[in-house]
CSV table of C-alpha atoms and ligand atoms in Angstrom, one decimal:
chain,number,residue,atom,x,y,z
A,66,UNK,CA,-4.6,-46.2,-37.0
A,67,UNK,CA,-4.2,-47.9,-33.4
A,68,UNK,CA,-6.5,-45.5,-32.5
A,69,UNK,CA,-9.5,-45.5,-35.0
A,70,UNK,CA,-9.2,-49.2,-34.2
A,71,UNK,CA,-11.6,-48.1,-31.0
A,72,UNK,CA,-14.9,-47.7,-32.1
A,73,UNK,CA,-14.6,-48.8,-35.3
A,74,UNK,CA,-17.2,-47.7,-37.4
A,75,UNK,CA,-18.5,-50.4,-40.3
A,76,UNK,CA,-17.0,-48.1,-43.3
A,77,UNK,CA,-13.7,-47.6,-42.1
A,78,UNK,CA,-13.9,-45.0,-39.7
A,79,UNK,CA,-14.4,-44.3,-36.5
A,80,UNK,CA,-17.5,-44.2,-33.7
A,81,UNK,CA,-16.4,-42.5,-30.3
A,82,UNK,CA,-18.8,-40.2,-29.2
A,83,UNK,CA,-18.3,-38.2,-26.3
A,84,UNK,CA,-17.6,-40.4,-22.6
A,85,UNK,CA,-19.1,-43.3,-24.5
A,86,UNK,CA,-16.6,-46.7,-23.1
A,87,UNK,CA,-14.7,-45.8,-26.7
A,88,UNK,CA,-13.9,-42.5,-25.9
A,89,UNK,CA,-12.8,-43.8,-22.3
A,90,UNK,CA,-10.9,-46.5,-23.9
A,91,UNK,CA,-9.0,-44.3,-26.7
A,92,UNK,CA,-8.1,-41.7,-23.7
A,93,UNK,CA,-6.7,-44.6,-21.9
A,94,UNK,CA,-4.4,-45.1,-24.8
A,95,UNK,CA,-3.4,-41.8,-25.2
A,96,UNK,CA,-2.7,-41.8,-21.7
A,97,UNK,CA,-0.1,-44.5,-21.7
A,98,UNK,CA,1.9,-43.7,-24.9
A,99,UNK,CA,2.1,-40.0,-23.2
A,100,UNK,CA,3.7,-41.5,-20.0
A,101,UNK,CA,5.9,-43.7,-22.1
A,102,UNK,CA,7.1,-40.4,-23.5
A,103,UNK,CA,7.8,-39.5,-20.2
A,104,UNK,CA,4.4,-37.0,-20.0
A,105,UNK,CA,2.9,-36.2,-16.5
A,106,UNK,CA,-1.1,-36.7,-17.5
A,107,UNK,CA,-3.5,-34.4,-15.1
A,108,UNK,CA,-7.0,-34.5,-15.7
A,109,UNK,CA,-9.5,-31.5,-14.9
A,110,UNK,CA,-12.9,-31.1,-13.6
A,111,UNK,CA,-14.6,-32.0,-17.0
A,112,UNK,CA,-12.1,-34.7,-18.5
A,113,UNK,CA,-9.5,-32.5,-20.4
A,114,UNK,CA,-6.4,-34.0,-20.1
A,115,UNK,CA,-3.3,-32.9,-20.1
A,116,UNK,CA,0.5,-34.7,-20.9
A,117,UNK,CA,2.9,-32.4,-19.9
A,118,UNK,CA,6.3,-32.4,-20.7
A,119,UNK,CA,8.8,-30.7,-18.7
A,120,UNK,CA,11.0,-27.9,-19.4
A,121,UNK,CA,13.9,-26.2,-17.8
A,122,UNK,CA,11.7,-23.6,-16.5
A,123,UNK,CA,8.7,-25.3,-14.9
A,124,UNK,CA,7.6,-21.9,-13.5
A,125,UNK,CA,6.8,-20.5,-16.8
A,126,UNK,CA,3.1,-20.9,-18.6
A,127,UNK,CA,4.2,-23.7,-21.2
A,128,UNK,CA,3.4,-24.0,-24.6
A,129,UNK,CA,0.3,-26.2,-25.2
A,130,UNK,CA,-0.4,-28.2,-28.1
A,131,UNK,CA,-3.9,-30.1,-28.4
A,132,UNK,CA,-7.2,-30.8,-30.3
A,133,UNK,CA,-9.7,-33.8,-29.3
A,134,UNK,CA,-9.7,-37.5,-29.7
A,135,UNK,CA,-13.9,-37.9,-29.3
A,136,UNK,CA,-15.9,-38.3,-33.1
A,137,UNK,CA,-19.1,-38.0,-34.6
A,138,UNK,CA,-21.3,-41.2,-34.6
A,139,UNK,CA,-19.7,-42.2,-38.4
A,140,UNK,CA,-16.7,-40.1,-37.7
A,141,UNK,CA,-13.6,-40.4,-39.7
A,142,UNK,CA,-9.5,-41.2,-38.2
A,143,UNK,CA,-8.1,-37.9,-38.3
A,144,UNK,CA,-10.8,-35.3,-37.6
A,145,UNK,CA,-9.1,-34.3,-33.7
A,146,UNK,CA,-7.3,-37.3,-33.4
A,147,UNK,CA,-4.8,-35.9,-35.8
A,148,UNK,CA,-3.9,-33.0,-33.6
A,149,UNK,CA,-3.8,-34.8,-30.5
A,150,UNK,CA,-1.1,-37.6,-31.7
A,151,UNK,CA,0.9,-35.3,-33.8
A,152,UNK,CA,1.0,-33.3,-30.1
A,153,UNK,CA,2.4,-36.2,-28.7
A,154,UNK,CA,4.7,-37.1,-31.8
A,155,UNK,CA,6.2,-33.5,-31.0
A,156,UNK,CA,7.2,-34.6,-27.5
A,157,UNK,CA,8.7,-37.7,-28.6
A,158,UNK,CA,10.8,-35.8,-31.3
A,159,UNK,CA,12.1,-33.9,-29.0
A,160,UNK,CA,12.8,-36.9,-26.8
A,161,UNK,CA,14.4,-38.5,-30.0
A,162,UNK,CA,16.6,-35.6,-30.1
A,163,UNK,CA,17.7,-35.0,-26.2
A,164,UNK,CA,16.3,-31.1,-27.1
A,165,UNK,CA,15.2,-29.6,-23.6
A,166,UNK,CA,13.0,-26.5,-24.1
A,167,UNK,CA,12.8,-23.5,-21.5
A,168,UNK,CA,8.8,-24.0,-21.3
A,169,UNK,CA,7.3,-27.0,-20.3
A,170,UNK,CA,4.8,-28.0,-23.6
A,171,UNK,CA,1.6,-29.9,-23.1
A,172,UNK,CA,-0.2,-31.8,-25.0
A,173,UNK,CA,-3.8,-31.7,-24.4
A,174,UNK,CA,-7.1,-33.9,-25.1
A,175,UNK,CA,-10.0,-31.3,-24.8
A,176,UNK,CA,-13.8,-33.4,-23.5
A,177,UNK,CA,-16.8,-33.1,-25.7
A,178,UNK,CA,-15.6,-31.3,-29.3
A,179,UNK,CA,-18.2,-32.9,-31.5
A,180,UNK,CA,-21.2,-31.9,-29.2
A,181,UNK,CA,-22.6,-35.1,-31.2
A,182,UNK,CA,-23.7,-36.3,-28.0
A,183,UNK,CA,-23.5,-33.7,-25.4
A,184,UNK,CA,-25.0,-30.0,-27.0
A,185,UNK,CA,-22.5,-27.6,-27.2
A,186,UNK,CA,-19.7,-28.6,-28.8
A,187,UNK,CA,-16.3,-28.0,-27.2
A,188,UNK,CA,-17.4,-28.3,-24.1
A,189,UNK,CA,-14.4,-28.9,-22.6
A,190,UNK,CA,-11.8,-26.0,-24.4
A,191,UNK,CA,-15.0,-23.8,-23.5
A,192,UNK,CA,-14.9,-24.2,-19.8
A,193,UNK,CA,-11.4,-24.2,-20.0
A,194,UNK,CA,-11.2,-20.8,-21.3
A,195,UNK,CA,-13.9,-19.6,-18.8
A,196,UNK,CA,-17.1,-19.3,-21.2
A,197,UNK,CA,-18.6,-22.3,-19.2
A,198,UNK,CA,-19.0,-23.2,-15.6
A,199,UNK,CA,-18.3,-26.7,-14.3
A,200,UNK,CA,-22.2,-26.9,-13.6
A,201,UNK,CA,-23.3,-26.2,-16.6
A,202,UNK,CA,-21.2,-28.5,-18.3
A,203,UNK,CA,-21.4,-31.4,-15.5
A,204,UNK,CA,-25.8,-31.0,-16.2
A,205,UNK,CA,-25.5,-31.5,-19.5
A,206,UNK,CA,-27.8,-34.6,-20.6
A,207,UNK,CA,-27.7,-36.6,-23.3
A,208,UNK,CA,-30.6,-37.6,-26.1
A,209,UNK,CA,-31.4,-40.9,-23.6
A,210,UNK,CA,-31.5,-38.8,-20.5
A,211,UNK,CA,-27.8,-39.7,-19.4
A,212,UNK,CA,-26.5,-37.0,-17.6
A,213,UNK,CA,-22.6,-35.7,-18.6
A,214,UNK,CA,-21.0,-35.3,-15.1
A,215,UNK,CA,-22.6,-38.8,-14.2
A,216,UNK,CA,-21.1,-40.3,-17.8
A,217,UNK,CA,-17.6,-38.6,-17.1
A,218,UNK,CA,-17.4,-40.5,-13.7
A,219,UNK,CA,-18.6,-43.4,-15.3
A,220,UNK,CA,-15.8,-44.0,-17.6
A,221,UNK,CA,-13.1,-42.9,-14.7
A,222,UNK,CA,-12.2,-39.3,-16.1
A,223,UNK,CA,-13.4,-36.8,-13.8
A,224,UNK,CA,-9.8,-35.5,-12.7
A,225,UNK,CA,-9.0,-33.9,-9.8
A,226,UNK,CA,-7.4,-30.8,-11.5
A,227,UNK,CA,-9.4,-27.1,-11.1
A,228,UNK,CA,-10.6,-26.0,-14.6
A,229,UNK,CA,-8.5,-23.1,-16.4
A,230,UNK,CA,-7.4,-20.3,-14.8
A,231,UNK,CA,-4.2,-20.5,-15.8
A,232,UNK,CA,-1.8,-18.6,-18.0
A,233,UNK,CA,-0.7,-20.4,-21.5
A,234,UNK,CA,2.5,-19.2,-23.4
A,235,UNK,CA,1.0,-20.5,-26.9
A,236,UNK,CA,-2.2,-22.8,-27.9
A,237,UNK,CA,-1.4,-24.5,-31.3
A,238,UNK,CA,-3.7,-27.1,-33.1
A,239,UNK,CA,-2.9,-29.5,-36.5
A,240,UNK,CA,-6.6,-29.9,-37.8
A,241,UNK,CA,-7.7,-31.5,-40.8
A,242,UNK,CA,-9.1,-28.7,-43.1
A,243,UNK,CA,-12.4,-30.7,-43.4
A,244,UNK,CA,-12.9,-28.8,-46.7
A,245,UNK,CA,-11.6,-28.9,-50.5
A,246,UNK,CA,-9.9,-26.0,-50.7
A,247,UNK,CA,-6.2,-27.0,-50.0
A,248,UNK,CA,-5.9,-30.2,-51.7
A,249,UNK,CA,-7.9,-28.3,-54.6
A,250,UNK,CA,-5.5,-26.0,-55.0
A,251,UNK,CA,-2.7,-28.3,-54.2
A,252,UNK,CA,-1.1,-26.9,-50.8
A,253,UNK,CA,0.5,-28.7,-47.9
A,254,UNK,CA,-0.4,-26.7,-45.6
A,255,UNK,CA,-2.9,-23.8,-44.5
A,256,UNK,CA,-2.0,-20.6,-42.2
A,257,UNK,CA,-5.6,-20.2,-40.0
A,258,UNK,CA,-6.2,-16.6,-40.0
A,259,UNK,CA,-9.8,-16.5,-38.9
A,260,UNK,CA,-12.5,-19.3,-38.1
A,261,UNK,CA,-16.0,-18.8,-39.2
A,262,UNK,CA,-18.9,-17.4,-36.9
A,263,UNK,CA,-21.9,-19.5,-36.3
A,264,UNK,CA,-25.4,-19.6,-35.3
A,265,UNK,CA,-27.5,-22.2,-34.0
A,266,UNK,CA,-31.3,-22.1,-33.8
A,267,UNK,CA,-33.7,-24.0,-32.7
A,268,UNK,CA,-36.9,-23.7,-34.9
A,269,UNK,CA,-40.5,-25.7,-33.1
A,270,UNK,CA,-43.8,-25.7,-35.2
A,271,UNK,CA,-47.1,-26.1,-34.0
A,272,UNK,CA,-49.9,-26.5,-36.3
A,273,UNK,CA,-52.3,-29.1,-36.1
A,274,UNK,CA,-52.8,-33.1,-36.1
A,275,UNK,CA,-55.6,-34.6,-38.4
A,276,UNK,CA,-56.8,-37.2,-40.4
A,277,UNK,CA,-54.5,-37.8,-43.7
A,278,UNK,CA,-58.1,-39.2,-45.4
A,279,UNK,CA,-60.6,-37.1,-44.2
A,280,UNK,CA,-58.8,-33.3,-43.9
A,281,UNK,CA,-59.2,-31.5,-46.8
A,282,UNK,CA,-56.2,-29.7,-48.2
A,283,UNK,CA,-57.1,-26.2,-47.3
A,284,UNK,CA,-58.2,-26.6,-43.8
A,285,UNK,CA,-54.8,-28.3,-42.7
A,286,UNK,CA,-52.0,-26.8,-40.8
A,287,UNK,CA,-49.5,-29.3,-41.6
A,288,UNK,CA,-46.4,-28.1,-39.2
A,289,UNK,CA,-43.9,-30.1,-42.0
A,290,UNK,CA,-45.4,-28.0,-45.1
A,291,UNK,CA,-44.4,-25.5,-43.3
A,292,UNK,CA,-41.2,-26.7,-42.2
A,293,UNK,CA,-40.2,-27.4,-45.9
A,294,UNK,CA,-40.8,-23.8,-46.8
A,295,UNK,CA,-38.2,-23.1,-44.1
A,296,UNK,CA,-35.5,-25.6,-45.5
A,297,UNK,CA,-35.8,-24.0,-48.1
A,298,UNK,CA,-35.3,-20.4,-46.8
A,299,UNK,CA,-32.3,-21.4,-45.0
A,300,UNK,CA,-30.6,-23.0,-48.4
A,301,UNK,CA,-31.7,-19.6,-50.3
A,302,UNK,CA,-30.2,-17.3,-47.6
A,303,UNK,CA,-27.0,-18.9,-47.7
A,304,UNK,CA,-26.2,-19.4,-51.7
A,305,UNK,CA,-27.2,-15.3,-51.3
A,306,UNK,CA,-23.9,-14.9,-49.3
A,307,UNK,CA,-21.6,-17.7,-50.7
A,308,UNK,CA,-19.4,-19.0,-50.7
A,309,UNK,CA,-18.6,-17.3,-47.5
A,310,UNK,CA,-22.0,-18.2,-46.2
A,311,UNK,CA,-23.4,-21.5,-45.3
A,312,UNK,CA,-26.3,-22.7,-43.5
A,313,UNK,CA,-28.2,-26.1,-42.8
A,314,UNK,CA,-31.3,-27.7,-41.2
A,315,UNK,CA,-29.3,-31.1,-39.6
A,316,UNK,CA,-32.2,-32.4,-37.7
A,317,UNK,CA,-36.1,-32.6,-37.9
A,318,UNK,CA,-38.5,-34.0,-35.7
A,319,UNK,CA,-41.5,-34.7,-36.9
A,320,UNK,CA,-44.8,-35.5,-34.8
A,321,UNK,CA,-46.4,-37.5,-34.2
A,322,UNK,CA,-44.9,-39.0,-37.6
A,323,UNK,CA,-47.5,-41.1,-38.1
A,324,UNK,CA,-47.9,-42.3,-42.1
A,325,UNK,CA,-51.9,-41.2,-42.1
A,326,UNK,CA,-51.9,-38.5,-39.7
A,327,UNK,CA,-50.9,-34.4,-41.0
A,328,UNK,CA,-47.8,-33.3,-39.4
A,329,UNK,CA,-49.0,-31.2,-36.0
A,330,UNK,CA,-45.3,-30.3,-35.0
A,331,UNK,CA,-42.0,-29.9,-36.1
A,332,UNK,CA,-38.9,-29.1,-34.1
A,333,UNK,CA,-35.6,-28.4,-36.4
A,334,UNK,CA,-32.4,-27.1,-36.1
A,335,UNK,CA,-30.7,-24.8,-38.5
A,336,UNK,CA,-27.0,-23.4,-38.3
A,337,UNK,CA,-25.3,-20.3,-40.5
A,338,UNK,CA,-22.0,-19.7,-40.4
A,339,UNK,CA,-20.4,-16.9,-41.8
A,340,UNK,CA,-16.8,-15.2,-41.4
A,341,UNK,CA,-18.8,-11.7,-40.5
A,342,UNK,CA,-20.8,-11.3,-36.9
A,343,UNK,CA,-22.8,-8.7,-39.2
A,344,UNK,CA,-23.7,-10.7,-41.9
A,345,UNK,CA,-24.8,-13.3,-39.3
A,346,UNK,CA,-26.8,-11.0,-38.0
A,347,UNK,CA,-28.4,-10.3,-41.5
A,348,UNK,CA,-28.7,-14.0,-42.3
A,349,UNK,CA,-30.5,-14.6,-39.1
A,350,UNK,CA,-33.2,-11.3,-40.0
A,351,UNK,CA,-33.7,-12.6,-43.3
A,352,UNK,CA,-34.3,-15.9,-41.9
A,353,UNK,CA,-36.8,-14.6,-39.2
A,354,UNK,CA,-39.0,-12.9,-41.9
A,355,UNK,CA,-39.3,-15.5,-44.4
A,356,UNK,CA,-40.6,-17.5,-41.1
A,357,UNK,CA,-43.2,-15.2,-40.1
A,358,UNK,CA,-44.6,-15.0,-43.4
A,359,UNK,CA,-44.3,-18.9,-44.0
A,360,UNK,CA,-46.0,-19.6,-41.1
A,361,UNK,CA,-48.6,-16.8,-41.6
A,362,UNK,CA,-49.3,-18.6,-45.2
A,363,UNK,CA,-49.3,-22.6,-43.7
A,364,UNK,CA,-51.5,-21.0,-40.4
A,365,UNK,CA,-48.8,-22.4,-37.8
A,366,UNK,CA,-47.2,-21.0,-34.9
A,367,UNK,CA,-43.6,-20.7,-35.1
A,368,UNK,CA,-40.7,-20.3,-32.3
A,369,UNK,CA,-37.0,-19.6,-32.8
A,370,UNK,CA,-34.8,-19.7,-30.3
A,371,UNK,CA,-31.3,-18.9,-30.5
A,372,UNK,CA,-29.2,-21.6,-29.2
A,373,UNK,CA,-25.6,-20.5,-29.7
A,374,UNK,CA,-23.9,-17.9,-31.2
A,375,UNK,CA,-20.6,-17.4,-31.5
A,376,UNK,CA,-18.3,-14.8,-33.1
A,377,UNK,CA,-15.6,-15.1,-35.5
A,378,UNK,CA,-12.0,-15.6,-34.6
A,379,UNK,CA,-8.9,-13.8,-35.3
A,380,UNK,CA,-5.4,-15.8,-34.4
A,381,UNK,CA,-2.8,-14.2,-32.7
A,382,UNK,CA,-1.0,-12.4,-35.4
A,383,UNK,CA,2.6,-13.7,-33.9
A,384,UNK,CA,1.5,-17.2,-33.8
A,385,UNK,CA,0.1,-16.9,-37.2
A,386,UNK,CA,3.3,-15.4,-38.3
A,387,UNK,CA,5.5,-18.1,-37.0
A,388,UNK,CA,3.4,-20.9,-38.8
A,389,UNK,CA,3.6,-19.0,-42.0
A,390,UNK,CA,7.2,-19.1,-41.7
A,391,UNK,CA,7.7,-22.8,-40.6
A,392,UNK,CA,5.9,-23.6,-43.5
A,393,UNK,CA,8.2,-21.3,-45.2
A,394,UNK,CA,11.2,-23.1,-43.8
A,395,UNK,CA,10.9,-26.5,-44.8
A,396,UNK,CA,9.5,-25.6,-48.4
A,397,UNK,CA,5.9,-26.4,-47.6
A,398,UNK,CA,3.4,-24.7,-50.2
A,399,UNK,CA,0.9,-22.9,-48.0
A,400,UNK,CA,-1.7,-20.0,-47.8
A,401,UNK,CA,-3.8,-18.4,-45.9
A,402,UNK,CA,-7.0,-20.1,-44.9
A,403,UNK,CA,-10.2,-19.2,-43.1
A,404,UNK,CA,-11.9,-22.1,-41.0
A,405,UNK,CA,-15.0,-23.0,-42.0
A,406,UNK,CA,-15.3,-25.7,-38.9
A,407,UNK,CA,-15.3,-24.4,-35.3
A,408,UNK,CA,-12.5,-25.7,-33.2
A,409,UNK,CA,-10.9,-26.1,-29.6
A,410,UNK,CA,-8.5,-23.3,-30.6
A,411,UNK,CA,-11.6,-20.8,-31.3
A,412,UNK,CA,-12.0,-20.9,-27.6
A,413,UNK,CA,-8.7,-21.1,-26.4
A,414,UNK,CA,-8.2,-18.1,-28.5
A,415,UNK,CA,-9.8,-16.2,-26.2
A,416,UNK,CA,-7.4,-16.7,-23.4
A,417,UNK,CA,-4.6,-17.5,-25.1
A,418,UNK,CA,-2.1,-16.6,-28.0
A,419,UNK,CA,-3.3,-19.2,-30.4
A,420,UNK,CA,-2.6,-20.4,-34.0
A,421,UNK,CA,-3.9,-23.7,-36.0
A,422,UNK,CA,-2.0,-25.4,-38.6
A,423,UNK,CA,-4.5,-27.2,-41.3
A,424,UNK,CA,-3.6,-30.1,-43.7
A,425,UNK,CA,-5.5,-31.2,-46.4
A,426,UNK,CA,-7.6,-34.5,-46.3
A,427,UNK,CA,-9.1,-36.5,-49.5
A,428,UNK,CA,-11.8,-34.6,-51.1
A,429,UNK,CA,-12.5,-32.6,-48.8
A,430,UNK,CA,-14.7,-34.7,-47.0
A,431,UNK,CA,-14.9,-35.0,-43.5
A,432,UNK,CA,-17.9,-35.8,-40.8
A,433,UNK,CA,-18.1,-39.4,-42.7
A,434,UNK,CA,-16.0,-42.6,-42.3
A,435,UNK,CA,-14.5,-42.1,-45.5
A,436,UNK,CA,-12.2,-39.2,-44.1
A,437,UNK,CA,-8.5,-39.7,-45.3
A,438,UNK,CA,-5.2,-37.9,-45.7
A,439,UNK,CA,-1.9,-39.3,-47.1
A,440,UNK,CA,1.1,-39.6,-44.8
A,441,UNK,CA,2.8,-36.4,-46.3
A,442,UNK,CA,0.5,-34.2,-46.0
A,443,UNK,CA,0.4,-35.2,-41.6
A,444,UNK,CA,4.0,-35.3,-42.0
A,445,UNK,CA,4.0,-31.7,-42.9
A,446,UNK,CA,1.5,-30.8,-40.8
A,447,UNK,CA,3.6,-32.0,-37.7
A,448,UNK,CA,6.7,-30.1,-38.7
A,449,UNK,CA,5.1,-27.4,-39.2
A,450,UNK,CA,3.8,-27.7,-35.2
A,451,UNK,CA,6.6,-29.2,-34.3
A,452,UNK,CA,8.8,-25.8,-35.3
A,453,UNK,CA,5.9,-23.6,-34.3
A,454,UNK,CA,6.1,-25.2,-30.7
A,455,UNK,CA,9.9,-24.5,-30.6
A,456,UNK,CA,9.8,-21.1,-31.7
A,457,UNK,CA,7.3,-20.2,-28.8
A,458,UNK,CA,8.8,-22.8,-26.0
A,459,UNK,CA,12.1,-20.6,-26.3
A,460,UNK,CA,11.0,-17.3,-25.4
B,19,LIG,ZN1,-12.3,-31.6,-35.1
């Protein structure tokens, strides 16, 4: 709550995007309750902090716990934030305690995982686990121009500490399911198996601008006819492989958007995300031929570029394992969930055994200011991470 109290957004939740003063200022806090939990805090190349508590071993790759504390524009409390602070409620129950692990365990604050501001998303756990390069992220602009490494200076976060290349003993993150499903079905707590794949295109249309009065109907090419067709394509494609498949137009520019002039280009963005790389792949053929033949029908010329792509995850069956049976332990009601959201941990994955925890939240709604949970379901979520943690900060 101390926390969505930065950036408040006018509906109850929260507006930090990405090295924006708000995110500077909620790092800032995070920063001091993790030194007065007695946390070392190192900061890397791109902003990804790190609280690290020691253990009796400080030799050993230590056991890291984290998720991210930026949000969407009309974000809610607990998307990221969640994971971060129940990370740092972990250290200070075992501080409560006087428990000493063999691993040191961090707790870490991964830059950039909306991508609300800065394209991609999780920026920061990506170049962490070696998919990006500091360039690329550093030259990463946003919408006005404003230019990421510049930004990350800005607010005082560009740390001294080389990005990645290090081993991790376990990456764990509490998330927020951001979906129906568990509260639904009346669960404390998901086991993550997978994580969706996704796609991300970027769809431009040129036709051509003319008068709205003058132009008859059938000699326009109206780029946003056209572009209506495709909204439509992508919502038919995706009830065609529910419910595992989903897909979305989020954006559309529209030019010159002029009330009495016809459309003469659209750019748009669509997304599909499904738990199979080969149904992706399918998704993304179907999508391309209902394109060619809707722009053969408006008379438009039609570009799609892929901007992202990435393929679906599988957790480390041990760290899987060991969340299913925490859960298990303190008489949490669970199952087994697949993430519909891309996370950090997706990337981490790659580098390191991973597992993610997910709690239910209000209606499954998430991605608005009206994001909630109840104070049980967080409670079990950090137990559950809390005994995960443990179990891998031993051996
Ligand atoms: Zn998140």
């Amino acid at each position: 709550m101390e926390i969505a109290k930065i950036g408040a957004g006018a509906n109850g939740g929260s507006n930090r995007l990405t090295l924006t003063d708000a995110d500077r200022d909620a790092r800032e806090l995070f920063r001091s309750w993790a030194a007065a939990a007695g946390c070392s805090v190192k900061i890397d190349a791109v902003g990804n902090m790190f609280a690290r508590r020691p253990g009796r071993d400080n030799t050993l790759p230590p056991v890291v716990i984290g998720s991210h504390l930026d949000t969407q524009p009309t974000g809610g409390r607990f998307d990221g934030v969640l994971g971060v602070l129940a990370g740092l409620e972990v250290v200070r129950s075992l501080n409560d305690q006087n428990v000493e692990t063999l691993r040191p365990i961090e707790v870490a604050n991964w830059t950039n995982e909306e991508g609300a501001r800065f394209s991609p998303g999780m920026l920061g756990s990506a170049a962490f686990a070696g998919v990006y390069s500091q360039n690329f992220v550093h030259s990463r602009t946003d919408e006005s121009g404003k230019i990421f490494g510049e930004e990350l200076q800005r607010i005082g976060f560009a740390g001294d500490v080389r990005i990645g290349g290090r081993p991790l003993r376990a990456y764990f993150e509490l998330h927020i399911e951001q979906g129906p499903v568990l509260e639904a079905e009346h669960f404390d707590i998901g086991v993550v198996t997978h994580a969706q794949g996704l796609l991300w295109l970027d769809i431009d249309i040129v036709g051509f601008e003319a008068h709205a009065g003058t132009t008859p109907m059938k000699r326009r090419r109206d780029a946003l006819v056209a572009a209506a067709s495709i909204v439509a394509a992508v919502s038919d494609i995706a009830v065609s492989f529910s419910p595992n498949g989903v897909g979305t137009v989020g954006q559309l520019r529209v030019h010159p958007g002029s009330r009495n002039v016809v459309p003469g280009a659209v750019s748009m963005t669509v997304e599909f995300r499904h738990p199979s790389e080969g149904t992706l792949t399918d998704m993304m053929a179907r999508l391309q031929a209902a394109i060619d033949q809707i722009s053969t029908q408006c008379r438009v010329t039609t570009r799609c570029t892929e901007v992202l792509r990435y393929a679906p995850v599988e957790f480390d069956r041990e760290c899987v394992d060991i969340i299913r049976a925490a859960a298990e332990r303190f008489g949490y009601s669970h199952r087994d969930i697949v993430s519909g959201a891309a996370h950090d941990a997706c990337y981490i994955a790659r580098i390191a055994p991973t597992g993610m925890i997910f709690c239910p939240c209000v209606d499954g709604i998430s991605h608005n200011e009206r994001e909630d949970i109840r104070p049980e379901w967080a409670t079990a979520g950090a137990n559950v991470l809390l005994d995960a943690v443990l179990g891998m900060a031993e051996v």
